[in-house]
Every structure is written in C-alpha cells, then in structure tokens.
Short mmCIF file of C-alpha atoms and ligand atoms in Angstrom, two decimals:
data_model
loop_
_atom_site.label_atom_id
_atom_site.label_comp_id
_atom_site.label_asym_id
_atom_site.label_seq_id
_atom_site.Cartn_x
_atom_site.Cartn_y
_atom_site.Cartn_z
CA MET A 66 -157.13 156.31 -191.94
CA GLN A 67 -160.51 157.07 -190.36
CA PRO A 68 -160.77 159.75 -187.66
CA THR A 69 -161.56 158.57 -184.13
CA SER A 70 -164.08 160.73 -182.27
CA PHE A 71 -164.42 161.04 -178.50
CA THR A 72 -164.70 163.77 -175.88
CA VAL A 73 -161.87 165.24 -173.85
CA ASN A 74 -162.66 167.44 -170.86
CA GLY A 75 -166.17 167.98 -172.18
CA SER A 76 -165.20 168.93 -175.74
CA ALA A 77 -165.74 166.75 -178.78
CA VAL A 78 -162.52 165.88 -180.59
CA SER A 79 -161.73 163.92 -183.71
CA VAL A 80 -158.22 162.59 -184.27
CA THR A 81 -156.81 161.01 -187.41
CA ALA A 82 -154.00 158.66 -186.40
CA ASP A 83 -153.20 154.96 -186.40
CA GLY A 84 -155.72 153.17 -184.17
CA ASP A 85 -152.87 151.52 -182.25
CA THR A 86 -151.43 154.86 -181.15
CA PRO A 87 -151.43 155.12 -177.36
CA LEU A 88 -154.00 157.54 -175.99
CA LEU A 89 -151.19 159.21 -174.00
CA ASP A 90 -149.43 160.09 -177.25
CA ILE A 91 -152.67 161.46 -178.70
CA LEU A 92 -153.36 163.61 -175.64
CA ARG A 93 -149.85 165.04 -175.39
CA ASN A 94 -148.73 165.27 -179.00
CA HIS A 95 -151.93 165.72 -180.98
CA LEU A 96 -154.10 167.61 -178.51
CA GLY A 97 -151.43 169.51 -176.55
CA LEU A 98 -152.65 168.23 -173.18
CA VAL A 99 -149.25 167.76 -171.58
CA GLY A 100 -150.52 167.59 -167.99
CA THR A 101 -150.78 163.81 -168.40
CA LYS A 102 -147.24 162.50 -167.97
CA PHE A 103 -145.14 159.85 -169.65
CA GLY A 104 -143.35 157.80 -167.02
CA CYS A 105 -142.58 154.18 -167.86
CA GLY A 106 -144.73 153.73 -170.96
CA GLN A 107 -145.37 150.15 -169.78
CA GLU A 108 -148.46 150.49 -167.55
CA GLN A 109 -146.30 150.26 -164.43
CA CYS A 110 -146.14 153.74 -162.85
CA GLY A 111 -149.55 155.43 -163.13
CA CYS A 112 -148.14 158.81 -164.29
CA CYS A 113 -150.41 158.68 -167.34
CA MET A 114 -153.77 158.08 -165.61
CA VAL A 115 -156.85 159.65 -167.15
CA LEU A 116 -160.53 159.10 -166.50
CA VAL A 117 -162.23 157.00 -169.16
CA ASP A 118 -165.99 157.11 -168.60
CA GLY A 119 -165.21 157.91 -164.96
CA ARG A 120 -162.68 155.11 -164.36
CA ALA A 121 -158.99 155.81 -163.82
CA GLU A 122 -157.03 154.12 -166.60
CA LYS A 123 -153.43 154.21 -167.80
CA SER A 124 -153.38 156.05 -171.09
CA CYS A 125 -149.94 154.72 -172.17
CA GLY A 126 -151.42 151.27 -172.73
CA LYS A 127 -154.75 152.33 -174.18
CA ALA A 128 -155.03 152.34 -177.94
CA LEU A 129 -156.76 155.24 -179.66
CA SER A 130 -159.20 152.82 -181.34
CA THR A 131 -160.56 151.76 -177.92
CA VAL A 132 -161.67 155.24 -176.88
CA ALA A 133 -164.05 155.96 -179.79
CA GLY A 134 -167.21 157.46 -178.31
CA ARG A 135 -165.79 157.49 -174.78
CA GLU A 136 -165.50 160.39 -172.37
CA ILE A 137 -161.94 161.22 -171.35
CA VAL A 138 -161.00 163.58 -168.53
CA THR A 139 -157.40 164.67 -168.00
CA ILE A 140 -155.86 166.69 -165.20
CA GLU A 141 -156.58 169.83 -167.26
CA GLY A 142 -160.29 169.02 -167.00
CA LEU A 143 -160.40 169.17 -163.20
CA GLY A 144 -159.71 172.80 -162.39
CA THR A 145 -157.77 175.90 -163.32
CA ARG A 146 -155.04 177.88 -161.62
CA GLU A 147 -157.71 180.42 -160.64
CA ARG A 148 -160.32 177.81 -159.64
CA PRO A 149 -158.51 174.63 -158.62
CA HIS A 150 -160.47 171.47 -157.98
CA PRO A 151 -160.62 170.65 -154.23
CA LEU A 152 -158.16 167.82 -154.89
CA GLN A 153 -155.69 170.21 -156.49
CA GLN A 154 -156.19 172.70 -153.63
CA ALA A 155 -155.68 169.98 -151.03
CA PHE A 156 -152.45 168.81 -152.67
CA LEU A 157 -151.20 172.41 -152.61
CA ASP A 158 -152.26 172.89 -149.00
CA GLU A 159 -150.55 169.68 -147.88
CA GLN A 160 -147.48 170.36 -150.09
CA ALA A 161 -148.05 166.79 -151.22
CA GLY A 162 -145.25 166.35 -153.67
CA GLN A 163 -141.61 167.07 -154.30
CA CYS A 164 -140.92 166.95 -158.03
CA GLY A 165 -144.66 166.71 -158.74
CA TYR A 166 -144.25 164.42 -161.74
CA CYS A 167 -146.49 161.70 -160.34
CA LEU A 168 -149.21 164.06 -159.13
CA PRO A 169 -151.44 164.37 -162.21
CA GLY A 170 -151.84 160.59 -162.27
CA ILE A 171 -152.36 160.40 -158.52
CA ILE A 172 -154.96 163.16 -158.54
CA ILE A 173 -156.84 161.41 -161.35
CA SER A 174 -156.85 158.12 -159.42
CA ALA A 175 -158.01 159.99 -156.31
CA LYS A 176 -160.78 161.70 -158.28
CA ALA A 177 -162.12 158.34 -159.46
CA LEU A 178 -162.06 157.12 -155.85
CA LEU A 179 -163.81 160.16 -154.35
CA ASP A 180 -166.47 160.12 -157.06
CA ARG A 181 -167.48 156.59 -156.02
CA SER A 182 -166.59 156.80 -152.30
CA PRO A 183 -166.86 160.28 -150.72
CA ALA A 184 -165.53 159.25 -147.29
CA PRO A 185 -162.83 156.63 -147.87
CA SER A 186 -160.67 155.27 -145.08
CA ARG A 187 -156.90 155.73 -145.32
CA ALA A 188 -156.62 152.05 -146.29
CA GLU A 189 -159.13 152.56 -149.11
CA ILE A 190 -157.18 155.59 -150.35
CA ALA A 191 -153.93 153.63 -150.29
CA ALA A 192 -155.57 150.77 -152.19
CA ALA A 193 -156.97 153.16 -154.82
CA LEU A 194 -153.48 154.60 -155.34
CA ASP A 195 -151.83 151.20 -155.53
CA ASP A 196 -151.14 151.60 -159.25
CA ASN A 197 -149.48 155.01 -158.80
CA ILE A 198 -145.78 155.18 -158.01
CA CYS A 199 -144.21 158.22 -156.33
CA LEU A 200 -140.43 158.00 -156.60
CA CYS A 201 -139.99 160.96 -154.24
CA GLY A 202 -141.61 159.10 -151.35
CA SER A 203 -144.32 161.69 -150.67
CA HIS A 204 -146.83 158.99 -149.80
CA ILE A 205 -147.90 160.21 -146.36
CA ARG A 206 -148.54 163.76 -147.55
CA ILE A 207 -150.39 162.40 -150.58
CA LEU A 208 -152.67 160.33 -148.34
CA ARG A 209 -153.28 163.39 -146.16
CA ALA A 210 -154.10 165.48 -149.23
CA VAL A 211 -156.71 163.00 -150.46
CA GLU A 212 -158.28 162.93 -146.98
CA ARG A 213 -158.34 166.74 -146.96
CA ALA A 214 -159.91 166.84 -150.43
CA ALA A 215 -162.58 164.35 -149.36
CA ARG A 216 -163.44 166.63 -146.41
CA LEU A 217 -163.53 169.71 -148.66
CA LEU A 218 -165.82 167.97 -151.13
CA ARG A 219 -168.15 166.73 -148.38
CA GLU A 220 -168.33 170.32 -147.10
CA GLY A 221 -169.43 171.43 -150.57
CA ALA A 222 -166.20 172.87 -152.00
CA GLY A 223 -166.00 173.00 -155.78
CA ARG A 224 -169.75 173.24 -156.34
S1 FES B 562 -146.46 155.94 -168.30
FE1 FES B 562 -148.30 154.83 -168.22
S2 FES B 562 -148.13 153.60 -166.45
FE2 FES B 562 -146.19 154.59 -166.60
S1 FES B 563 -143.54 163.88 -156.06
FE1 FES B 563 -141.87 163.24 -157.32
S2 FES B 563 -142.51 161.29 -158.08
FE2 FES B 563 -144.05 161.86 -156.69
#
C-alpha cells in the first residue's frame, strides 16, 4: 500500500491506508481530527463537510485516493477556543445550535460561501447550506449567524 500525501489545516500529512477509505474515516480515525462528524455516511446530511481546495465537500463519500496533493481544511483549521474564527464567534453569539452536531459541517459550508461571496443575501446563504441538515431545527439562528459572520469579516475581524 502506497502512502497518500496531502495537506490538512496547513500541515503536510502522509497516510498509508486503502485508497477507497473515506476521507472522513482518515480524518477522524487516523489523524485524530474528530471535529468533522459522521452523520449518515451516505452523502445526505452534510455533517462531514470539509474544504477541499476551498470547496465544501462531503468527506464521507470522498475516497482517500482522490485527495492526493489536495489541500484539506477541517473545522479545527478555522480557529481556536482562544481565537475563534468570526464564523465560530458568530455562531456562539447567536446561540445558533442546540445539540451542535451539525455545526462543524454548516460552518465549513458557510466558510466556502463567504470566501467566494462576502455579502450574500439570506437566500444565497440558504442555498449554500442546502446540503446541510440540522435535525434540531435551528435554521433561523444559523442563517442569522452566517449573516453576522459576514458582517464581522467585512469589518475586518479575524485578520
Ligand atoms: S456523514 Fe457525510 S453527508 Fe452525512
Ligand atoms: S443543532 Fe442539532 S442537528 Fe443542528
């Protein structure tokens, strides 16, 4: 088995595993990055979103072999408890979650959106989060949190 090399949150990694192994499994069980969640395992819920070369993608359906040489960012790569990313701060400020299980995936989808569209409308935010399911029904607070994060980022937060 040949190792597969890629970057995760800015660090080079090399993983020896079957090329068909889902990236989600690699992140959680080989690299200890458990912020990315397992929900359905069938590309239906969005819990497992990560950025792949800047695009939000579901890591449960992405084979290890397809990420060779790519740049992966997980929720751990956004901010820290001490220095949260503006998206993380906005979700805290808006109390945008109940159980919180969906939030890593939602924040990753929102990050991809705000990176390409700094001032999205509410409809654009909703469309960008279309692949993310929140079973707790926190949708309105989640939309508000993304709007708040967009404002914070436009005002220069997180630089
Ligand atoms: S766990 Fe990947 S989409 Fe649900
Ligand atoms: S906050 Fe519980 S699933 Fe979204």
